[in-house]
């Protein structure tokens, strides 16, 4: 070995040593080398992540740090190596929050969990990574949520583009030419979040300098139940090569370390199995369990289900046809045990004269239902919010998925009745969400239905059933007019509701 190769060998050894897995502490920060390509830094005074270097490239944005919400402020930040994992604990001084960052050797991943004991101002709890748009220009759904070059319509919510439902969301990534950075919500990561399997909120937002990557544990946007407290997650942020799909199934069992508050290991959990019947073919069969502490869900297949590993206690249990509630039960879960509980749809499938759309809790098949999740209602790509529906001629996609008191016109349904059909009928209108107390107003020819009253709360999709007297109908062509009770501010902020489906029962 000549001198220069010897020196190179020593240098290589030094670099290897420098790149080893572990925790380095300076006055101002902790430096965590995952030995998997990712080195990240945590500010010791507030727990902010101030650097995210992957294979030598800095991905942390230049303006603000990555943190829970807008940062936890003054905190007690401790770091140690426990059983071969690096654990950083950030205990906020002024907020009821403790944030954990955990690194596992050889993985370019920051495992996280968030312990909360109270609701936090401003009524939202989210992990917010502020990355560099220059390195990661593509958001979770391409240009959806891209705020560059846009003008605000009415406040910041214009850019709040609701994203994947909790039940479908296990991973979402922002990407660039070298890497993608992904949030992973494995297993029961949503168990302490609020609002059930169909909850959704923003996943990413692209600005000119920062690519913001989110994981919303608790959202203030269309919240349907109270916050849950305790440990949120574990969840993770990982770096992966561009074009690959990192595994969604992370093993987070090492969170059972005594230092992490609120983690319940698999051995302290139980499951529920059973049959879920009565949901017609073509609809997802969703089973949901919840109490004030925890929430879980699964999709049944061939009428059978097994729940995720749940924390012991009694639960409300619901069955949905798509997102439409069709049965309730209760069940008790005990640690180490499997409870058996069957659930069957109680939906009455009445014969109908006509039905528009399907009662599945989602407006997807109605007009603009395929676009609204990705576009603002004023988007020029969206079809008009008006339109008449003629039974026997029109398609479900001719009937508007939302009705506004100050936008578009009332929806009309034109249908023909025979002499025998001129009698009293039940009109059933399913609605999902409503805003500013918007609810359906109904006219059949000259007859006006009573105001059904404002919806009590945003909850699972609702149904308004009304009896229409025989005197309202006539032989031949009839016109049903569906409008909106309620007012509100102008145009897009006027009272409105989302239509799931409607039917005239025979
Ligand atoms: C860490 O946070 C403190 C308090 O906000 C701040 O003054 C300091 O500049 C931060 N350090 C780094 C390296 O970002
Ligand atoms: C479920 O229970 C709620 C009250 O807890 C009730 O209003 C609703 O009608 C029930 N729905 C079904 C489909 O059983
Ligand atoms: C009822 O509606 C018909 C048209 O369908 C109209 O000619 C008639 O004037 C209306 N009657 C009343 C009392 O409003």
XYZ file of C-alpha atoms in Angstrom, residues 4 18-19 33 61 76 81 86 99 105 167 183 205 232 260 265 270 273 277 289 350 357 390 403 425 442 462 476:
28
model
C -1.615 7.965 -1.076
C -18.697 10.350 10.308
C -21.646 8.880 8.390
C -27.557 10.823 11.056
C -37.037 25.234 2.984
C -37.575 21.216 26.504
C -30.165 6.649 21.935
C -32.382 7.802 18.323
C -43.534 15.782 19.760
C -30.516 2.781 11.576
C -59.624 5.478 4.838
C -45.826 11.152 4.673
C -49.468 23.119 -1.003
C -51.351 10.703 17.597
C -42.921 7.487 24.557
C -48.440 -2.010 21.876
C -57.924 -6.589 20.604
C -64.482 -9.807 13.359
C -74.262 -7.803 5.094
C -65.697 1.863 15.247
C -88.345 1.068 -1.507
C -77.736 9.274 -8.254
C -85.754 14.871 -17.478
C -77.156 23.778 -4.788
C -95.578 9.740 -2.678
C -89.187 21.511 -2.554
C -78.390 12.969 6.133
C -98.745 13.673 -17.648
